[in-house]
Amino acid sequence: MWKLILELFTWWNGQTMGTRFFTWRKGEFVGEDEFGNKYYRERGGKKRWVIYNGLAEASTIPPGWHGWMHHRVDTPPTEETYYPKHWQKPHQQNWTGTPGAYRPHGSILTPEHRPEVSGDYEAWTPGQ
């Protein structure tokens, strides 16, 4: 019952009822990634979409699927042997807006004070 209520009233918890209906009516399942996200494309069309496993977090789309989602490649990773490049890093959660977010020294959200500026800086004053 709770999942039905979430599908009716929220868009950030996976899919909505509208997305479920559109997927059932026009969607063709393409594949699933290591995070449990499911990828679909429109039968005979150009639309592509993802149904996230859990919260809708775009940074959980791996590089191979990202290229397919943005029409950079026509072949999804499930139809070819895709290996990430050596410079591609594994996914890290986006901590923005959470207590784990990066906060530099001097931020109003940290107890540390901003470091003093060095003597080579002179503040601008209007009219000088």
CSV table of N, CA, C and O in Angstrom, one decimal:
chain,number,residue,atom,x,y,z
A,1,MET,N,0.8,-1.2,0.0
A,1,MET,CA,0.0,0.0,0.0
A,1,MET,C,0.9,1.3,0.0
A,1,MET,O,0.6,2.2,-0.7
A,2,TRP,N,2.0,1.3,0.8
A,2,TRP,CA,2.8,2.4,0.9
A,2,TRP,C,3.5,2.7,-0.4
A,2,TRP,O,3.7,3.9,-0.8
A,3,LYS,N,3.9,1.7,-1.2
A,3,LYS,CA,4.6,1.9,-2.5
A,3,LYS,C,3.6,2.5,-3.4
A,3,LYS,O,4.0,3.4,-4.2
A,4,LEU,N,2.3,2.1,-3.4
A,4,LEU,CA,1.3,2.7,-4.3
A,4,LEU,C,1.2,4.2,-4.0
A,4,LEU,O,1.1,5.0,-4.9
A,5,ILE,N,1.1,4.6,-2.7
A,5,ILE,CA,1.0,6.0,-2.3
A,5,ILE,C,2.2,6.8,-2.8
A,5,ILE,O,2.1,7.9,-3.3
A,6,LEU,N,3.4,6.2,-2.7
A,6,LEU,CA,4.6,6.9,-3.1
A,6,LEU,C,4.6,7.1,-4.7
A,6,LEU,O,5.0,8.1,-5.2
A,7,GLU,N,4.1,6.1,-5.4
A,7,GLU,CA,4.0,6.2,-6.9
A,7,GLU,C,3.0,7.3,-7.3
A,7,GLU,O,3.1,7.9,-8.3
A,8,LEU,N,2.0,7.4,-6.5
A,8,LEU,CA,1.0,8.4,-6.8
A,8,LEU,C,1.4,9.9,-6.5
A,8,LEU,O,1.1,10.8,-7.3
A,9,PHE,N,2.2,10.1,-5.5
A,9,PHE,CA,2.4,11.4,-5.0
A,9,PHE,C,3.9,11.9,-5.1
A,9,PHE,O,4.1,13.1,-4.8
A,10,THR,N,4.8,11.0,-5.4
A,10,THR,CA,6.2,11.5,-5.4
A,10,THR,C,6.9,11.0,-6.7
A,10,THR,O,6.5,10.0,-7.3
A,11,TRP,N,7.8,11.8,-7.2
A,11,TRP,CA,8.6,11.4,-8.4
A,11,TRP,C,10.0,11.0,-8.1
A,11,TRP,O,10.7,10.5,-8.9
A,12,TRP,N,10.5,11.3,-6.9
A,12,TRP,CA,11.9,11.0,-6.6
A,12,TRP,C,12.1,9.6,-6.0
A,12,TRP,O,13.2,9.2,-5.8
A,13,ASN,N,11.0,8.8,-5.8
A,13,ASN,CA,11.1,7.4,-5.3
A,13,ASN,C,10.9,6.4,-6.4
A,13,ASN,O,9.9,5.7,-6.4
A,14,GLY,N,11.7,6.4,-7.4
A,14,GLY,CA,11.5,5.4,-8.5
A,14,GLY,C,10.6,6.0,-9.5
A,14,GLY,O,10.9,7.0,-10.1
A,15,GLN,N,9.5,5.3,-9.8
A,15,GLN,CA,8.7,5.7,-10.9
A,15,GLN,C,7.3,6.2,-10.4
A,15,GLN,O,6.9,5.8,-9.3
A,16,THR,N,6.6,7.0,-11.2
A,16,THR,CA,5.3,7.4,-10.9
A,16,THR,C,4.3,6.5,-11.6
A,16,THR,O,4.7,5.7,-12.4
A,17,MET,N,3.0,6.7,-11.3
A,17,MET,CA,2.0,5.9,-12.0
A,17,MET,C,2.0,6.2,-13.5
A,17,MET,O,1.9,5.3,-14.4
A,18,GLY,N,2.2,7.5,-13.9
A,18,GLY,CA,2.3,7.8,-15.3
A,18,GLY,C,3.5,7.2,-16.0
A,18,GLY,O,3.3,6.7,-17.1
A,19,THR,N,4.6,7.1,-15.4
A,19,THR,CA,5.8,6.5,-16.0
A,19,THR,C,5.5,5.0,-16.1
A,19,THR,O,5.9,4.3,-17.0
A,20,ARG,N,4.9,4.4,-15.1
A,20,ARG,CA,4.6,2.9,-15.1
A,20,ARG,C,3.7,2.6,-16.3
A,20,ARG,O,3.9,1.7,-17.0
A,21,PHE,N,2.7,3.4,-16.5
A,21,PHE,CA,1.7,3.2,-17.6
A,21,PHE,C,2.4,3.4,-18.9
A,21,PHE,O,2.2,2.6,-19.8
A,22,PHE,N,3.2,4.5,-19.1
A,22,PHE,CA,3.9,4.7,-20.3
A,22,PHE,C,4.9,3.6,-20.6
A,22,PHE,O,5.0,3.1,-21.8
A,23,THR,N,5.6,3.1,-19.6
A,23,THR,CA,6.5,2.0,-19.8
A,23,THR,C,5.8,0.8,-20.2
A,23,THR,O,6.3,0.0,-21.1
A,24,TRP,N,4.7,0.5,-19.6
A,24,TRP,CA,3.9,-0.7,-19.9
A,24,TRP,C,3.4,-0.7,-21.4
A,24,TRP,O,3.4,-1.6,-22.1
A,25,ARG,N,2.9,0.5,-21.7
A,25,ARG,CA,2.3,0.7,-23.0
A,25,ARG,C,3.3,0.8,-24.2
A,25,ARG,O,3.1,0.2,-25.2
A,26,LYS,N,4.4,1.6,-24.0
A,26,LYS,CA,5.3,1.8,-25.1
A,26,LYS,C,6.7,1.4,-24.9
A,26,LYS,O,7.5,1.6,-25.8
A,27,GLY,N,7.0,1.0,-23.7
A,27,GLY,CA,8.4,0.7,-23.4
A,27,GLY,C,8.9,-0.7,-23.8
A,27,GLY,O,8.2,-1.6,-23.8
A,28,GLU,N,10.2,-0.7,-24.1
A,28,GLU,CA,10.9,-2.0,-24.4
A,28,GLU,C,12.1,-2.0,-23.4
A,28,GLU,O,12.9,-1.2,-23.4
A,29,PHE,N,12.1,-3.1,-22.6
A,29,PHE,CA,13.2,-3.2,-21.6
A,29,PHE,C,14.5,-3.5,-22.4
A,29,PHE,O,14.6,-4.3,-23.3
A,30,VAL,N,15.6,-2.7,-22.0
A,30,VAL,CA,16.9,-2.8,-22.6
A,30,VAL,C,17.9,-3.5,-21.7
A,30,VAL,O,18.6,-4.3,-22.2
A,31,GLY,N,17.9,-3.1,-20.5
A,31,GLY,CA,18.8,-3.7,-19.6
A,31,GLY,C,18.8,-3.1,-18.2
A,31,GLY,O,18.0,-2.2,-17.9
A,32,GLU,N,19.7,-3.7,-17.4
A,32,GLU,CA,19.8,-3.2,-16.0
A,32,GLU,C,21.3,-3.1,-15.6
A,32,GLU,O,22.1,-3.9,-16.1
A,33,ASP,N,21.6,-2.1,-14.8
A,33,ASP,CA,23.0,-1.9,-14.5
A,33,ASP,C,23.3,-2.5,-13.1
A,33,ASP,O,22.4,-3.1,-12.5
A,34,GLU,N,24.5,-2.3,-12.6
A,34,GLU,CA,24.9,-2.9,-11.3
A,34,GLU,C,24.3,-2.2,-10.1
A,34,GLU,O,24.3,-2.8,-9.1
A,35,PHE,N,23.6,-1.1,-10.3
A,35,PHE,CA,22.9,-0.4,-9.2
A,35,PHE,C,21.5,-0.8,-9.1
A,35,PHE,O,20.7,-0.3,-8.3
A,36,GLY,N,21.0,-1.6,-10.1
A,36,GLY,CA,19.6,-2.0,-10.1
A,36,GLY,C,18.7,-1.0,-10.9
A,36,GLY,O,17.5,-1.2,-11.0
A,37,ASN,N,19.3,0.0,-11.6
A,37,ASN,CA,18.5,0.9,-12.4
A,37,ASN,C,18.1,0.1,-13.7
A,37,ASN,O,18.9,-0.6,-14.3
A,38,LYS,N,16.9,0.4,-14.2
A,38,LYS,CA,16.4,-0.3,-15.4
A,38,LYS,C,16.2,0.7,-16.5
A,38,LYS,O,15.7,1.7,-16.3
A,39,TYR,N,16.7,0.3,-17.7
A,39,TYR,CA,16.7,1.2,-18.8
A,39,TYR,C,15.7,0.7,-19.9
A,39,TYR,O,15.6,-0.5,-20.2
A,40,TYR,N,15.0,1.6,-20.5
A,40,TYR,CA,14.0,1.3,-21.5
A,40,TYR,C,14.1,2.3,-22.7
A,40,TYR,O,14.7,3.3,-22.6
A,41,ARG,N,13.6,1.8,-23.8
A,41,ARG,CA,13.4,2.7,-25.0
A,41,ARG,C,12.1,2.5,-25.5
A,41,ARG,O,11.4,1.4,-25.3
A,42,GLU,N,11.6,3.5,-26.2
A,42,GLU,CA,10.3,3.4,-26.9
A,42,GLU,C,10.4,2.5,-28.1
A,42,GLU,O,11.3,2.5,-28.9
A,43,ARG,N,9.4,1.7,-28.2
A,43,ARG,CA,9.3,0.8,-29.4
A,43,ARG,C,9.1,1.6,-30.6
A,43,ARG,O,8.2,2.3,-30.8
A,44,GLY,N,10.1,1.5,-31.5
A,44,GLY,CA,10.0,2.2,-32.8
A,44,GLY,C,10.2,3.7,-32.7
A,44,GLY,O,10.0,4.4,-33.6
A,45,GLY,N,10.7,4.1,-31.5
A,45,GLY,CA,10.9,5.6,-31.3
A,45,GLY,C,12.3,5.9,-30.8
A,45,GLY,O,13.2,5.0,-30.8
A,46,LYS,N,12.5,7.1,-30.5
A,46,LYS,CA,13.8,7.6,-30.0
A,46,LYS,C,13.9,7.8,-28.5
A,46,LYS,O,15.0,8.1,-28.0
A,47,LYS,N,12.8,7.8,-27.8
A,47,LYS,CA,12.8,8.1,-26.4
A,47,LYS,C,13.5,7.0,-25.6
A,47,LYS,O,13.4,5.8,-25.9
A,48,ARG,N,14.4,7.4,-24.7
A,48,ARG,CA,15.0,6.5,-23.8
A,48,ARG,C,14.9,7.0,-22.4
A,48,ARG,O,14.9,8.2,-22.1
A,49,TRP,N,14.7,6.1,-21.4
A,49,TRP,CA,14.5,6.6,-20.0
A,49,TRP,C,15.0,5.5,-19.1
A,49,TRP,O,15.2,4.3,-19.4
A,50,VAL,N,15.2,5.9,-17.8
A,50,VAL,CA,15.7,5.0,-16.8
A,50,VAL,C,14.7,5.1,-15.6
A,50,VAL,O,14.1,6.1,-15.3
A,51,ILE,N,14.5,3.9,-15.0
A,51,ILE,CA,13.7,3.9,-13.8
A,51,ILE,C,14.7,3.5,-12.7
A,51,ILE,O,15.3,2.4,-12.7
A,52,TYR,N,14.9,4.5,-11.8
A,52,TYR,CA,16.0,4.3,-10.8
A,52,TYR,C,15.6,3.3,-9.7
A,52,TYR,O,14.4,3.2,-9.4
A,53,ASN,N,16.5,2.6,-9.2
A,53,ASN,CA,16.3,1.7,-8.1
A,53,ASN,C,16.4,2.6,-6.8
A,53,ASN,O,17.5,2.9,-6.4
A,54,GLY,N,15.3,3.0,-6.2
A,54,GLY,CA,15.3,3.8,-5.1
A,54,GLY,C,15.2,5.3,-5.5
A,54,GLY,O,14.4,5.6,-6.4
A,55,LEU,N,15.9,6.2,-4.8
A,55,LEU,CA,15.8,7.6,-5.1
A,55,LEU,C,16.4,7.9,-6.5
A,55,LEU,O,17.3,7.3,-7.0
A,56,ALA,N,15.7,8.9,-7.1
A,56,ALA,CA,16.1,9.4,-8.4
A,56,ALA,C,17.4,10.2,-8.3
A,56,ALA,O,17.4,11.3,-8.0
A,57,GLU,N,18.5,9.5,-8.5
A,57,GLU,CA,19.9,10.1,-8.4
A,57,GLU,C,20.6,9.9,-9.7
A,57,GLU,O,21.1,8.8,-10.0
A,58,ALA,N,20.7,10.9,-10.5
A,58,ALA,CA,21.2,10.8,-11.9
A,58,ALA,C,22.7,10.4,-11.8
A,58,ALA,O,23.2,9.8,-12.8
A,59,SER,N,23.4,10.7,-10.8
A,59,SER,CA,24.8,10.3,-10.7
A,59,SER,C,25.0,8.8,-10.6
A,59,SER,O,26.2,8.3,-10.7
A,60,THR,N,24.0,8.0,-10.4
A,60,THR,CA,24.2,6.6,-10.3
A,60,THR,C,24.1,5.9,-11.7
A,60,THR,O,24.3,4.7,-11.7
A,61,ILE,N,24.0,6.6,-12.7
A,61,ILE,CA,24.0,6.0,-14.1
A,61,ILE,C,25.5,5.8,-14.4
A,61,ILE,O,26.3,6.8,-14.5
A,62,PRO,N,25.9,4.6,-14.7
A,62,PRO,CA,27.3,4.3,-15.1
A,62,PRO,C,27.7,4.9,-16.4
A,62,PRO,O,26.8,5.2,-17.2
A,63,PRO,N,29.0,5.1,-16.7
A,63,PRO,CA,29.4,5.8,-17.9
A,63,PRO,C,28.9,5.1,-19.2
A,63,PRO,O,28.5,5.8,-20.1
A,64,GLY,N,28.8,3.8,-19.3
A,64,GLY,CA,28.3,3.1,-20.5
A,64,GLY,C,26.9,3.4,-20.8
A,64,GLY,O,26.5,3.7,-21.9
A,65,TRP,N,26.1,3.4,-19.7
A,65,TRP,CA,24.6,3.7,-19.9
A,65,TRP,C,24.4,5.2,-20.1
A,65,TRP,O,23.5,5.6,-20.8
A,66,HIS,N,25.3,6.0,-19.5
A,66,HIS,CA,25.1,7.5,-19.7
A,66,HIS,C,25.3,7.8,-21.2
A,66,HIS,O,24.5,8.6,-21.7
A,67,GLY,N,26.2,7.2,-21.9
A,67,GLY,CA,26.4,7.4,-23.3
A,67,GLY,C,25.2,7.0,-24.1
A,67,GLY,O,24.8,7.7,-25.0
A,68,TRP,N,24.6,5.9,-23.7
A,68,TRP,CA,23.4,5.4,-24.4
A,68,TRP,C,22.2,6.3,-24.1
A,68,TRP,O,21.5,6.6,-25.1
A,69,MET,N,22.1,6.7,-22.9
A,69,MET,CA,20.9,7.5,-22.5
A,69,MET,C,20.9,8.9,-23.3
A,69,MET,O,19.9,9.4,-23.6
A,70,HIS,N,22.1,9.4,-23.5
A,70,HIS,CA,22.2,10.7,-24.2
A,70,HIS,C,22.5,10.6,-25.7
A,70,HIS,O,22.9,11.6,-26.3
A,71,HIS,N,22.2,9.5,-26.2
A,71,HIS,CA,22.2,9.3,-27.7
A,71,HIS,C,23.6,9.5,-28.2
A,71,HIS,O,23.8,9.8,-29.4
A,72,ARG,N,24.7,9.2,-27.4
A,72,ARG,CA,26.0,9.3,-27.9
A,72,ARG,C,26.4,8.0,-28.6
A,72,ARG,O,27.3,8.0,-29.5
A,73,VAL,N,25.8,6.9,-28.2
A,73,VAL,CA,26.0,5.6,-28.9
A,73,VAL,C,24.6,5.0,-29.1
A,73,VAL,O,23.7,5.3,-28.3
A,74,ASP,N,24.5,4.2,-30.1
A,74,ASP,CA,23.2,3.6,-30.4
A,74,ASP,C,23.1,2.2,-29.8
A,74,ASP,O,22.0,1.7,-29.6
A,75,THR,N,24.2,1.6,-29.4
A,75,THR,CA,24.2,0.3,-28.9
A,75,THR,C,24.3,0.3,-27.3
A,75,THR,O,25.2,0.9,-26.8
A,76,PRO,N,23.3,-0.2,-26.6
A,76,PRO,CA,23.4,-0.2,-25.2
A,76,PRO,C,24.5,-1.2,-24.7
A,76,PRO,O,24.8,-2.1,-25.4
A,77,PRO,N,25.0,-1.0,-23.5
A,77,PRO,CA,26.0,-1.8,-22.9
A,77,PRO,C,25.7,-3.3,-22.9
A,77,PRO,O,26.6,-4.2,-22.8
A,78,THR,N,24.4,-3.6,-22.8
A,78,THR,CA,24.0,-5.0,-22.8
A,78,THR,C,24.2,-5.8,-24.1
A,78,THR,O,24.2,-7.0,-24.1
A,79,GLU,N,24.3,-5.0,-25.2
A,79,GLU,CA,24.4,-5.6,-26.5
A,79,GLU,C,25.9,-5.6,-27.0
A,79,GLU,O,26.1,-5.9,-28.2
A,80,GLU,N,26.8,-5.1,-26.2
A,80,GLU,CA,28.2,-5.2,-26.5
A,80,GLU,C,29.0,-5.4,-25.3
A,80,GLU,O,28.5,-5.3,-24.2
A,81,THR,N,30.3,-5.6,-25.5
A,81,THR,CA,31.1,-5.8,-24.3
A,81,THR,C,31.8,-4.4,-24.0
A,81,THR,O,32.7,-4.0,-24.7
A,82,TYR,N,31.2,-3.8,-23.0
A,82,TYR,CA,31.7,-2.5,-22.6
A,82,TYR,C,32.6,-2.6,-21.4
A,82,TYR,O,32.2,-3.2,-20.4
A,83,TYR,N,33.7,-2.0,-21.5
A,83,TYR,CA,34.7,-1.9,-20.4
A,83,TYR,C,35.0,-0.4,-20.1
A,83,TYR,O,35.3,0.3,-21.0
A,84,PRO,N,34.9,0.0,-18.8
A,84,PRO,CA,35.2,1.4,-18.6
A,84,PRO,C,36.6,1.7,-18.9
A,84,PRO,O,37.5,0.8,-18.8
A,85,LYS,N,36.9,2.9,-19.3
A,85,LYS,CA,38.2,3.4,-19.6
A,85,LYS,C,39.0,3.4,-18.3
A,85,LYS,O,38.5,3.5,-17.2
A,86,HIS,N,40.3,3.4,-18.4
A,86,HIS,CA,41.2,3.5,-17.2
A,86,HIS,C,41.0,4.8,-16.4
A,86,HIS,O,41.2,4.8,-15.2
A,87,TRP,N,40.6,5.8,-17.0
A,87,TRP,CA,40.5,7.1,-16.3
A,87,TRP,C,39.1,7.3,-15.7
A,87,TRP,O,38.8,8.3,-15.1
A,88,GLN,N,38.1,6.4,-16.0
A,88,GLN,CA,36.8,6.5,-15.4
A,88,GLN,C,36.8,6.0,-14.0
A,88,GLN,O,37.2,4.8,-13.8
A,89,LYS,N,36.3,6.8,-13.1
A,89,LYS,CA,36.3,6.4,-11.7
A,89,LYS,C,34.9,5.7,-11.4
A,89,LYS,O,33.9,6.0,-12.0
A,90,PRO,N,34.9,4.8,-10.4
A,90,PRO,CA,33.7,4.2,-9.9
A,90,PRO,C,32.8,5.3,-9.3
A,90,PRO,O,33.2,6.3,-8.8
A,91,HIS,N,31.5,5.0,-9.2
A,91,HIS,CA,30.5,5.9,-8.7
A,91,HIS,C,30.8,6.2,-7.3
A,91,HIS,O,31.1,5.4,-6.5
A,92,GLN,N,30.6,7.5,-6.9
A,92,GLN,CA,30.6,8.0,-5.6
A,92,GLN,C,29.3,8.7,-5.4
A,92,GLN,O,28.9,9.5,-6.2
A,93,GLN,N,28.7,8.5,-4.2
A,93,GLN,CA,27.4,9.2,-3.9
A,93,GLN,C,27.6,10.7,-3.9
A,93,GLN,O,28.7,11.2,-3.5
A,94,ASN,N,26.6,11.4,-4.4
A,94,ASN,CA,26.6,12.9,-4.3
A,94,ASN,C,26.2,13.3,-2.9
A,94,ASN,O,25.0,13.1,-2.6
A,95,TRP,N,27.1,13.9,-2.2
A,95,TRP,CA,26.8,14.2,-0.8
A,95,TRP,C,26.3,15.7,-0.6
A,95,TRP,O,26.0,16.1,0.5
A,96,THR,N,26.0,16.4,-1.7
A,96,THR,CA,25.5,17.7,-1.6
A,96,THR,C,24.2,17.8,-0.8
A,96,THR,O,23.3,17.0,-1.1
A,97,GLY,N,24.1,18.7,0.1
A,97,GLY,CA,22.9,18.9,0.9
A,97,GLY,C,22.7,17.9,2.0
A,97,GLY,O,21.7,17.9,2.7
A,98,THR,N,23.8,17.1,2.3
A,98,THR,CA,23.7,16.2,3.4
A,98,THR,C,24.8,16.6,4.4
A,98,THR,O,25.7,17.4,4.1
A,99,PRO,N,24.8,16.0,5.6
A,99,PRO,CA,25.8,16.3,6.6
A,99,PRO,C,27.2,15.9,6.1
A,99,PRO,O,28.2,16.4,6.6
A,100,GLY,N,27.3,15.0,5.2
A,100,GLY,CA,28.6,14.6,4.7
A,100,GLY,C,29.2,15.4,3.5
A,100,GLY,O,30.2,15.1,3.0
A,101,ALA,N,28.5,16.5,3.2
A,101,ALA,CA,29.0,17.4,2.1
A,101,ALA,C,30.3,18.1,2.5
A,101,ALA,O,30.6,18.3,3.6
A,102,TYR,N,31.1,18.4,1.5
A,102,TYR,CA,32.3,19.2,1.7
A,102,TYR,C,32.0,20.6,2.1
A,102,TYR,O,31.2,21.3,1.5
A,103,ARG,N,32.6,21.0,3.2
A,103,ARG,CA,32.5,22.3,3.7
A,103,ARG,C,33.9,22.9,4.0
A,103,ARG,O,34.5,22.4,5.0
A,104,PRO,N,34.4,23.8,3.3
A,104,PRO,CA,35.7,24.3,3.5
A,104,PRO,C,35.8,25.1,4.8
A,104,PRO,O,34.8,25.5,5.4
A,105,HIS,N,37.1,25.3,5.3
A,105,HIS,CA,37.3,26.1,6.5
A,105,HIS,C,36.7,27.5,6.2
A,105,HIS,O,36.9,28.1,5.2
A,106,GLY,N,36.0,28.0,7.2
A,106,GLY,CA,35.4,29.3,7.1
A,106,GLY,C,33.9,29.3,6.7
A,106,GLY,O,33.3,30.3,6.7
A,107,SER,N,33.4,28.1,6.3
A,107,SER,CA,32.0,28.0,5.9
A,107,SER,C,31.2,28.3,7.1
A,107,SER,O,31.6,27.9,8.3
A,108,ILE,N,30.0,28.8,7.0
A,108,ILE,CA,29.1,29.1,8.1
A,108,ILE,C,28.6,27.8,8.7
A,108,ILE,O,28.1,27.8,9.8
A,109,LEU,N,28.8,26.7,8.1
A,109,LEU,CA,28.3,25.4,8.6
A,109,LEU,C,29.4,24.6,9.3
A,109,LEU,O,29.2,23.4,9.6
A,110,THR,N,30.6,25.2,9.5
A,110,THR,CA,31.7,24.5,10.1
A,110,THR,C,32.1,25.3,11.4
A,110,THR,O,32.0,26.5,11.4
A,111,PRO,N,32.7,24.6,12.4
A,111,PRO,CA,33.1,25.3,13.5
A,111,PRO,C,34.5,26.0,13.3
A,111,PRO,O,34.8,26.9,14.1
A,112,GLU,N,35.2,25.6,12.3
A,112,GLU,CA,36.5,26.2,12.1
A,112,GLU,C,36.4,27.6,11.6
A,112,GLU,O,35.4,28.0,10.9
A,113,HIS,N,37.4,28.4,11.8
A,113,HIS,CA,37.4,29.8,11.3
A,113,HIS,C,38.2,29.8,10.0
A,113,HIS,O,39.1,29.0,9.8
A,114,ARG,N,37.9,30.8,9.3
A,114,ARG,CA,38.6,31.0,8.0
A,114,ARG,C,40.0,31.4,8.3
A,114,ARG,O,40.2,32.3,9.2
A,115,PRO,N,41.0,30.9,7.5
A,115,PRO,CA,42.3,31.3,7.8
A,115,PRO,C,42.6,32.8,7.4
A,115,PRO,O,41.9,33.3,6.6
A,116,GLU,N,43.5,33.4,8.2
A,116,GLU,CA,43.8,34.8,8.0
A,116,GLU,C,44.4,34.9,6.6
A,116,GLU,O,45.2,34.0,6.1
A,117,VAL,N,44.2,36.0,5.9
A,117,VAL,CA,44.8,36.3,4.6
A,117,VAL,C,46.2,36.7,4.8
A,117,VAL,O,46.6,37.3,5.9
A,118,SER,N,47.0,36.5,3.8
A,118,SER,CA,48.4,36.9,3.9
A,118,SER,C,48.6,38.4,3.7
A,118,SER,O,47.7,39.0,3.3
A,119,GLY,N,49.8,38.9,3.9
A,119,GLY,CA,50.0,40.3,3.8
A,119,GLY,C,50.1,40.8,2.4
A,119,GLY,O,50.1,42.0,2.2
A,120,ASP,N,50.0,40.0,1.4
A,120,ASP,CA,50.1,40.4,0.0
A,120,ASP,C,48.7,40.8,-0.6
A,120,ASP,O,48.6,41.2,-1.7
A,121,TYR,N,47.7,40.9,0.3
A,121,TYR,CA,46.3,41.2,-0.2
A,121,TYR,C,45.9,42.5,0.4
A,121,TYR,O,46.1,42.7,1.6
A,122,GLU,N,45.4,43.4,-0.4
A,122,GLU,CA,44.9,44.7,0.1
A,122,GLU,C,43.5,44.8,-0.4
A,122,GLU,O,43.2,44.8,-1.6
A,123,ALA,N,42.6,45.0,0.5
A,123,ALA,CA,41.1,45.1,0.1
A,123,ALA,C,40.9,46.4,-0.6
A,123,ALA,O,41.5,47.4,-0.4
A,124,TRP,N,40.0,46.3,-1.6
A,124,TRP,CA,39.6,47.5,-2.4
A,124,TRP,C,38.6,48.3,-1.7
A,124,TRP,O,37.7,47.8,-1.0
A,125,THR,N,38.8,49.6,-1.7
A,125,THR,CA,37.9,50.5,-1.1
A,125,THR,C,37.4,51.5,-2.2
A,125,THR,O,38.2,52.1,-2.9
A,126,PRO,N,36.1,51.7,-2.3
A,126,PRO,CA,35.6,52.6,-3.3
A,126,PRO,C,36.1,54.0,-3.1
A,126,PRO,O,36.2,54.5,-2.0
A,127,GLY,N,36.4,54.7,-4.2
A,127,GLY,CA,36.8,56.1,-4.1
A,127,GLY,C,38.3,56.3,-3.9
A,127,GLY,O,38.8,57.4,-3.7
A,128,GLN,N,39.1,55.3,-3.9
A,128,GLN,CA,40.5,55.4,-3.8
A,128,GLN,C,41.2,55.3,-5.1
A,128,GLN,O,40.9,54.7,-6.0
